[in-house]
Amino acid sequence: MLIQRPEDILSSEITPRTLFDGRREFIKAAGAGVLAGAALFAGLSRRAWAGGKFTDLQKSPHSILETPNSLREITTYNNFVEFGFGDKGQPAERAGAMRTRPWTVSIEGLVRKPRTLAIEDILKIAPLEERIYRLRCVEGWSMVIPWVGFPLAALIRQVEPLGSAKYVEFITQMEPAAMPGLNLPYLDWPYTEGLRLDEALHPLTIMAVGLYGEVLPNQNGAPLRLVVPWKYGFKSGKSIVRIRFTDKQPRTSWNIAQPEEYGFYANVNPDVSHPRWSQDKERRIGEFFKRRTLPFNGYADQVAPLYADMDLRKFY
Ligand SMILES: Nc1nc2c(c(=O)[nH]1)N[C@H]1C(S)=C(S)[C@@H](COP(=O)(O)O)O[C@H]1N2
Ligand SMILES: [Mo]
Protein backbone atom coordinates (compact mmCIF):
# COMPACT_ATOMS: atom_id res chain seq x y z
CA MET A 1 0.00 0.00 0.00
CA LEU A 2 0.95 3.59 -0.34
CA ILE A 3 3.02 4.78 2.58
CA GLN A 4 2.41 8.40 3.48
CA ARG A 5 4.69 10.39 5.68
CA PRO A 6 2.77 12.48 8.21
CA GLU A 7 3.70 15.69 6.40
CA ASP A 8 2.15 14.35 3.22
CA ILE A 9 -1.19 13.62 4.77
CA LEU A 10 -3.69 16.36 4.16
CA SER A 11 -4.93 17.57 7.47
CA SER A 12 -8.50 16.98 6.32
CA GLU A 13 -7.77 13.24 6.30
CA ILE A 14 -7.13 13.11 9.99
CA THR A 15 -9.95 12.50 12.40
CA PRO A 16 -10.59 14.54 15.52
CA ARG A 17 -9.31 11.59 17.54
CA THR A 18 -5.79 12.73 16.74
CA LEU A 19 -6.60 16.35 17.38
CA PHE A 20 -4.79 16.88 20.61
CA ASP A 21 -2.14 14.19 20.24
CA GLY A 22 1.31 15.69 20.16
CA ARG A 23 3.15 15.56 16.88
CA ARG A 24 5.67 13.16 18.34
CA GLU A 25 2.99 10.66 19.31
CA PHE A 26 1.48 11.15 15.92
CA ILE A 27 4.71 10.25 14.19
CA LYS A 28 5.19 7.32 16.55
CA ALA A 29 1.73 6.12 15.62
CA ALA A 30 2.61 6.46 11.97
CA GLY A 31 5.71 4.39 12.54
CA ALA A 32 3.68 1.70 14.27
CA GLY A 33 1.55 1.41 11.22
CA VAL A 34 -1.52 2.70 12.96
CA LEU A 35 -2.09 5.16 10.16
CA ALA A 36 -2.44 2.27 7.73
CA GLY A 37 -5.70 1.43 9.46
CA ALA A 38 -8.74 2.77 7.70
CA ALA A 39 -10.13 4.08 10.98
CA LEU A 40 -7.86 7.08 11.12
CA PHE A 41 -8.72 8.11 7.59
CA ALA A 42 -12.45 7.67 7.95
CA GLY A 43 -14.66 10.63 8.56
CA LEU A 44 -13.40 13.94 7.24
CA SER A 45 -13.62 16.67 9.78
CA ARG A 46 -13.45 20.41 9.77
CA ARG A 47 -11.66 20.10 13.09
CA ALA A 48 -8.92 18.09 11.45
CA TRP A 49 -5.48 18.70 12.76
CA ALA A 50 -1.87 17.98 11.99
CA GLY A 51 1.03 18.87 14.20
CA GLY A 52 -1.11 21.05 16.46
CA LYS A 53 -2.73 23.09 13.71
CA PHE A 54 -6.47 23.56 13.34
CA THR A 55 -7.73 23.87 9.79
CA ASP A 56 -10.89 25.24 8.19
CA LEU A 57 -11.54 27.66 11.01
CA GLN A 58 -14.56 29.85 10.50
CA LYS A 59 -13.87 33.58 10.57
CA SER A 60 -16.01 35.36 13.11
CA PRO A 61 -17.90 38.61 12.54
CA HIS A 62 -17.13 39.37 16.20
CA SER A 63 -13.40 39.72 15.52
CA ILE A 64 -11.88 43.16 15.93
CA LEU A 65 -9.90 44.59 13.02
CA GLU A 66 -6.74 45.46 14.96
CA THR A 67 -3.47 43.69 14.17
CA PRO A 68 -2.84 40.77 16.53
CA ASN A 69 0.21 40.76 18.77
CA SER A 70 2.95 38.36 17.75
CA LEU A 71 2.81 34.72 18.82
CA ARG A 72 5.91 35.38 20.85
CA GLU A 73 4.34 38.30 22.74
CA ILE A 74 1.15 36.37 23.41
CA THR A 75 2.97 33.30 24.70
CA THR A 76 5.76 34.89 26.75
CA TYR A 77 3.96 37.71 28.60
CA ASN A 78 1.42 35.89 30.77
CA ASN A 79 -0.42 35.90 34.05
CA PHE A 80 -0.84 32.36 35.36
CA VAL A 81 -0.15 32.52 39.08
CA GLU A 82 0.00 28.74 39.41
CA PHE A 83 3.34 29.04 37.61
CA GLY A 84 4.64 32.11 39.42
CA PHE A 85 3.71 35.63 40.41
CA GLY A 86 5.05 38.93 39.18
CA ASP A 87 7.27 37.61 36.40
CA LYS A 88 5.44 37.52 33.09
CA GLY A 89 7.97 35.11 31.61
CA GLN A 90 7.60 32.38 34.23
CA PRO A 91 4.42 30.75 32.88
CA ALA A 92 6.14 30.19 29.51
CA GLU A 93 9.15 28.66 31.25
CA ARG A 94 7.22 26.45 33.64
CA ALA A 95 3.78 25.59 32.26
CA GLY A 96 5.16 22.97 29.90
CA ALA A 97 5.27 20.62 32.90
CA MET A 98 1.47 20.63 33.25
CA ARG A 99 -0.24 17.52 31.89
CA THR A 100 -3.08 18.39 29.52
CA ARG A 101 -3.97 14.84 28.47
CA PRO A 102 -6.07 12.99 29.44
CA TRP A 103 -8.32 15.92 30.32
CA THR A 104 -11.95 15.90 31.34
CA VAL A 105 -14.29 18.70 32.29
CA SER A 106 -17.10 17.97 34.69
CA ILE A 107 -20.20 20.09 34.21
CA GLU A 108 -22.47 19.97 37.21
CA GLY A 109 -24.74 21.77 39.66
CA LEU A 110 -28.16 23.11 38.70
CA VAL A 111 -28.48 21.33 35.36
CA ARG A 112 -30.81 18.67 34.02
CA LYS A 113 -27.97 16.64 32.45
CA PRO A 114 -24.71 16.83 34.40
CA ARG A 115 -21.87 15.38 32.34
CA THR A 116 -18.17 14.73 32.38
CA LEU A 117 -16.74 15.39 28.95
CA ALA A 118 -13.33 14.50 27.55
CA ILE A 119 -11.58 17.40 25.83
CA GLU A 120 -11.81 15.45 22.56
CA ASP A 121 -15.61 15.49 22.82
CA ILE A 122 -15.70 19.15 23.81
CA LEU A 123 -13.90 19.95 20.55
CA LYS A 124 -16.76 18.38 18.61
CA ILE A 125 -19.53 20.40 20.22
CA ALA A 126 -19.46 23.28 17.76
CA PRO A 127 -17.50 24.39 14.70
CA LEU A 128 -14.28 26.06 15.75
CA GLU A 129 -13.86 29.72 14.90
CA GLU A 130 -11.06 32.24 14.83
CA ARG A 131 -12.00 35.16 17.10
CA ILE A 132 -9.65 38.11 17.24
CA TYR A 133 -10.22 39.81 20.59
CA ARG A 134 -8.43 42.39 22.67
CA LEU A 135 -7.37 41.14 26.10
CA ARG A 136 -7.27 44.04 28.55
CA CYS A 137 -5.60 43.29 31.87
CA VAL A 138 -6.50 45.36 34.91
CA GLU A 139 -2.76 46.03 35.24
CA GLY A 140 -3.03 48.50 32.35
CA TRP A 141 -1.72 46.50 29.40
CA SER A 142 -3.53 44.92 26.50
CA MET A 143 -2.93 42.52 23.65
CA VAL A 144 -4.80 41.45 20.56
CA ILE A 145 -5.12 37.67 20.38
CA PRO A 146 -6.45 35.52 17.52
CA TRP A 147 -8.16 32.83 19.59
CA VAL A 148 -9.50 29.54 18.31
CA GLY A 149 -12.67 28.59 20.11
CA PHE A 150 -16.40 28.17 20.15
CA PRO A 151 -19.28 29.86 21.98
CA LEU A 152 -19.61 28.79 25.60
CA ALA A 153 -23.38 28.76 24.98
CA ALA A 154 -22.94 25.61 22.85
CA LEU A 155 -21.37 23.79 25.79
CA ILE A 156 -24.04 25.05 28.18
CA ARG A 157 -26.81 23.75 25.93
CA GLN A 158 -25.41 20.22 26.37
CA VAL A 159 -26.30 20.14 30.07
CA GLU A 160 -29.64 22.02 30.04
CA PRO A 161 -29.43 24.43 33.01
CA LEU A 162 -32.42 24.44 35.37
CA GLY A 163 -34.53 27.56 35.80
CA SER A 164 -32.91 28.05 39.20
CA ALA A 165 -29.39 28.36 37.70
CA LYS A 166 -28.31 32.02 37.79
CA TYR A 167 -24.52 31.85 37.81
CA VAL A 168 -21.73 29.73 36.39
CA GLU A 169 -18.57 28.93 38.31
CA PHE A 170 -15.34 27.96 36.53
CA ILE A 171 -12.87 25.87 38.49
CA THR A 172 -9.37 25.36 37.14
CA GLN A 173 -6.71 22.69 37.34
CA MET A 174 -4.46 22.02 40.31
CA GLU A 175 -1.43 19.90 39.54
CA PRO A 176 0.84 20.52 42.53
CA ALA A 177 3.89 18.79 41.06
CA ALA A 178 3.85 21.12 38.05
CA MET A 179 2.58 24.30 39.71
CA PRO A 180 4.97 25.91 42.20
CA GLY A 181 2.59 28.88 42.48
CA LEU A 182 0.09 26.80 44.46
CA ASN A 183 2.40 27.37 47.41
CA LEU A 184 2.17 31.15 47.09
CA PRO A 185 -0.10 32.90 49.58
CA TYR A 186 -1.76 35.28 47.10
CA LEU A 187 -4.77 33.29 45.98
CA ASP A 188 -7.25 30.75 47.19
CA TRP A 189 -6.71 27.57 45.15
CA PRO A 190 -7.96 26.25 42.87
CA TYR A 191 -8.25 29.45 40.83
CA THR A 192 -11.95 30.05 40.25
CA GLU A 193 -13.93 32.54 38.24
CA GLY A 194 -17.61 33.20 37.80
CA LEU A 195 -20.13 34.72 35.43
CA ARG A 196 -23.82 35.42 35.56
CA LEU A 197 -25.67 32.90 33.38
CA ASP A 198 -26.71 35.54 30.82
CA GLU A 199 -23.07 36.66 30.51
CA ALA A 200 -21.99 33.06 30.01
CA LEU A 201 -24.63 32.59 27.30
CA HIS A 202 -23.72 35.80 25.45
CA PRO A 203 -22.50 35.07 21.90
CA LEU A 204 -19.23 36.97 22.52
CA THR A 205 -18.26 34.60 25.37
CA ILE A 206 -16.09 31.75 24.14
CA MET A 207 -14.16 28.75 25.33
CA ALA A 208 -10.73 28.97 23.71
CA VAL A 209 -8.80 25.86 22.68
CA GLY A 210 -6.14 27.48 20.52
CA LEU A 211 -4.53 30.65 19.25
CA TYR A 212 -2.94 31.60 15.95
CA GLY A 213 -4.63 28.52 14.46
CA GLU A 214 -2.77 26.12 16.75
CA VAL A 215 -3.47 24.23 19.94
CA LEU A 216 -3.38 26.51 22.97
CA PRO A 217 0.08 26.67 24.61
CA ASN A 218 -0.04 25.61 28.26
CA GLN A 219 0.86 29.08 29.51
CA ASN A 220 -2.24 30.48 27.81
CA GLY A 221 -4.54 27.98 29.54
CA ALA A 222 -4.46 24.67 27.66
CA PRO A 223 -6.48 22.76 26.91
CA LEU A 224 -9.55 24.89 27.61
CA ARG A 225 -9.90 28.46 28.90
CA LEU A 226 -12.61 31.02 29.20
CA VAL A 227 -12.51 34.28 27.20
CA VAL A 228 -14.96 37.12 27.91
CA PRO A 229 -13.80 40.03 25.76
CA TRP A 230 -15.67 42.86 27.50
CA LYS A 231 -14.21 41.98 30.91
CA TYR A 232 -10.73 42.34 32.35
CA GLY A 233 -8.32 39.49 31.64
CA PHE A 234 -8.60 37.95 35.07
CA LYS A 235 -12.13 36.74 34.31
CA SER A 236 -10.67 34.32 31.79
CA GLY A 237 -9.89 31.24 33.86
CA LYS A 238 -7.24 28.98 32.37
CA SER A 239 -7.08 25.19 32.21
CA ILE A 240 -10.67 24.62 33.32
CA VAL A 241 -11.66 21.27 34.84
CA ARG A 242 -15.06 21.96 36.36
CA ILE A 243 -18.02 24.14 35.43
CA ARG A 244 -20.74 24.47 38.04
CA PHE A 245 -24.17 26.09 37.77
CA THR A 246 -25.37 27.78 40.95
CA ASP A 247 -28.17 29.98 42.25
CA LYS A 248 -25.78 32.16 44.27
CA GLN A 249 -22.99 34.41 43.07
CA PRO A 250 -19.85 32.25 43.18
CA ARG A 251 -16.78 33.27 45.12
CA THR A 252 -13.86 34.00 42.81
CA SER A 253 -10.16 33.82 43.60
CA TRP A 254 -9.23 37.46 42.93
CA ASN A 255 -12.37 38.77 44.59
CA ILE A 256 -11.59 36.80 47.77
CA ALA A 257 -7.95 37.95 47.71
CA GLN A 258 -8.60 41.68 47.23
CA PRO A 259 -12.30 42.55 47.00
CA GLU A 260 -11.67 46.31 46.71
CA GLU A 261 -9.46 45.75 43.64
CA TYR A 262 -11.22 42.89 41.89
CA GLY A 263 -14.98 42.98 41.70
CA PHE A 264 -17.15 40.10 40.60
CA TYR A 265 -18.22 41.79 37.36
CA ALA A 266 -14.88 43.25 36.25
CA ASN A 267 -16.32 44.84 33.12
CA VAL A 268 -13.70 46.92 31.32
CA ASN A 269 -14.67 50.37 32.52
CA PRO A 270 -12.50 53.48 32.11
CA ASP A 271 -14.73 55.31 34.62
CA VAL A 272 -14.08 53.02 37.57
CA SER A 273 -10.63 53.58 38.96
CA HIS A 274 -8.39 50.97 40.48
CA PRO A 275 -6.17 51.67 43.50
CA ARG A 276 -3.00 50.68 41.63
CA TRP A 277 -3.46 50.97 37.87
CA SER A 278 -5.15 53.51 35.62
CA GLN A 279 -8.14 52.08 33.80
CA ASP A 280 -8.74 54.88 31.28
CA LYS A 281 -5.66 54.14 29.19
CA GLU A 282 -3.80 50.99 28.26
CA ARG A 283 -0.44 50.12 26.77
CA ARG A 284 -0.58 47.61 23.98
CA ILE A 285 2.22 45.10 24.50
CA GLY A 286 4.91 45.98 21.95
CA GLU A 287 3.93 49.66 21.74
CA PHE A 288 5.19 52.72 23.52
CA PHE A 289 2.31 55.20 23.50
CA LYS A 290 -0.86 54.45 25.40
CA ARG A 291 -4.29 54.05 23.91
CA ARG A 292 -7.63 54.98 25.37
CA THR A 293 -9.51 52.16 27.03
CA LEU A 294 -13.03 51.79 25.70
CA PRO A 295 -16.09 51.05 27.83
CA PHE A 296 -16.71 47.28 27.77
CA ASN A 297 -13.46 47.00 25.80
CA GLY A 298 -15.31 48.29 22.72
CA TYR A 299 -18.36 46.02 22.93
CA ALA A 300 -20.75 48.43 24.67
CA ASP A 301 -23.34 48.20 21.90
CA GLN A 302 -23.54 44.45 22.35
CA VAL A 303 -23.22 43.99 26.10
CA ALA A 304 -24.27 47.20 27.88
CA PRO A 305 -27.94 46.02 27.87
CA LEU A 306 -26.92 43.14 30.18
CA TYR A 307 -26.29 45.73 32.88
CA ALA A 308 -29.08 48.19 32.10
CA ASP A 309 -30.43 48.33 35.66
CA MET A 310 -27.11 48.25 37.47
CA ASP A 311 -24.87 50.94 38.91
CA LEU A 312 -21.57 49.78 37.44
CA ARG A 313 -19.57 51.91 39.87
CA LYS A 314 -21.03 49.83 42.65
CA PHE A 315 -21.08 46.51 40.82
CA TYR A 316 -17.58 46.74 39.35
N1 LIG B 1 -5.93 29.54 36.26
C1 LIG B 1 -5.60 30.83 36.06
N2 LIG B 1 -6.24 31.53 35.10
C2 LIG B 1 -5.93 32.83 34.88
C3 LIG B 1 -4.96 33.50 35.68
C4 LIG B 1 -4.29 32.73 36.67
O1 LIG B 1 -3.42 33.22 37.40
N3 LIG B 1 -4.63 31.40 36.84
N4 LIG B 1 -4.67 34.85 35.45
C5 LIG B 1 -5.72 35.66 34.79
C6 LIG B 1 -5.24 36.99 34.39
S1 LIG B 1 -4.98 38.11 35.63
C7 LIG B 1 -5.11 37.35 33.07
S2 LIG B 1 -4.74 38.97 32.62
C8 LIG B 1 -5.26 36.35 31.97
C9 LIG B 1 -4.00 36.35 31.12
O2 LIG B 1 -4.15 35.51 29.98
P1 LIG B 1 -2.91 35.34 28.99
O3 LIG B 1 -1.71 34.98 29.80
O4 LIG B 1 -3.32 34.23 28.05
O5 LIG B 1 -2.73 36.65 28.28
O6 LIG B 1 -5.47 35.02 32.46
C10 LIG B 1 -6.35 34.93 33.59
N5 LIG B 1 -6.59 33.52 33.89
MO1 LIG C 1 -4.92 40.23 34.57
PDB file of N, CA, C and O in Angstrom, residues 3 12 113 149 194 222 243:
ATOM      1  N   ILE A   3       2.586   4.298   1.264  1.00  0.00           N
ATOM      2  CA  ILE A   3       3.016   4.780   2.582  1.00  0.00           C
ATOM      3  C   ILE A   3       3.079   6.307   2.541  1.00  0.00           C
ATOM      4  O   ILE A   3       3.760   6.878   1.696  1.00  0.00           O
ATOM      5  N   SER A  12      -7.079  17.336   6.345  1.00  0.00           N
ATOM      6  CA  SER A  12      -8.496  16.978   6.319  1.00  0.00           C
ATOM      7  C   SER A  12      -8.702  15.466   6.360  1.00  0.00           C
ATOM      8  O   SER A  12      -9.806  14.990   6.494  1.00  0.00           O
ATOM      9  N   LYS A 113     -28.830  17.748  32.917  1.00  0.00           N
ATOM     10  CA  LYS A 113     -27.975  16.643  32.446  1.00  0.00           C
ATOM     11  C   LYS A 113     -26.510  16.866  32.793  1.00  0.00           C
ATOM     12  O   LYS A 113     -25.714  17.206  31.911  1.00  0.00           O
ATOM     13  N   GLY A 149     -11.745  29.030  19.079  1.00  0.00           N
ATOM     14  CA  GLY A 149     -12.674  28.594  20.107  1.00  0.00           C
ATOM     15  C   GLY A 149     -14.083  28.450  19.582  1.00  0.00           C
ATOM     16  O   GLY A 149     -14.307  28.443  18.365  1.00  0.00           O
ATOM     17  N   GLY A 194     -16.172  33.356  37.884  1.00  0.00           N
ATOM     18  CA  GLY A 194     -17.614  33.198  37.797  1.00  0.00           C
ATOM     19  C   GLY A 194     -18.238  34.218  36.872  1.00  0.00           C
ATOM     20  O   GLY A 194     -17.700  35.312  36.670  1.00  0.00           O
ATOM     21  N   ALA A 222      -4.089  25.945  28.285  1.00  0.00           N
ATOM     22  CA  ALA A 222      -4.458  24.668  27.665  1.00  0.00           C
ATOM     23  C   ALA A 222      -5.073  23.740  28.715  1.00  0.00           C
ATOM     24  O   ALA A 222      -4.739  23.830  29.883  1.00  0.00           O
ATOM     25  N   ILE A 243     -17.119  23.014  35.669  1.00  0.00           N
ATOM     26  CA  ILE A 243     -18.024  24.139  35.430  1.00  0.00           C
ATOM     27  C   ILE A 243     -19.292  23.837  36.216  1.00  0.00           C
ATOM     28  O   ILE A 243     -19.905  22.784  36.039  1.00  0.00           O
TER      29      ILE A 243
END
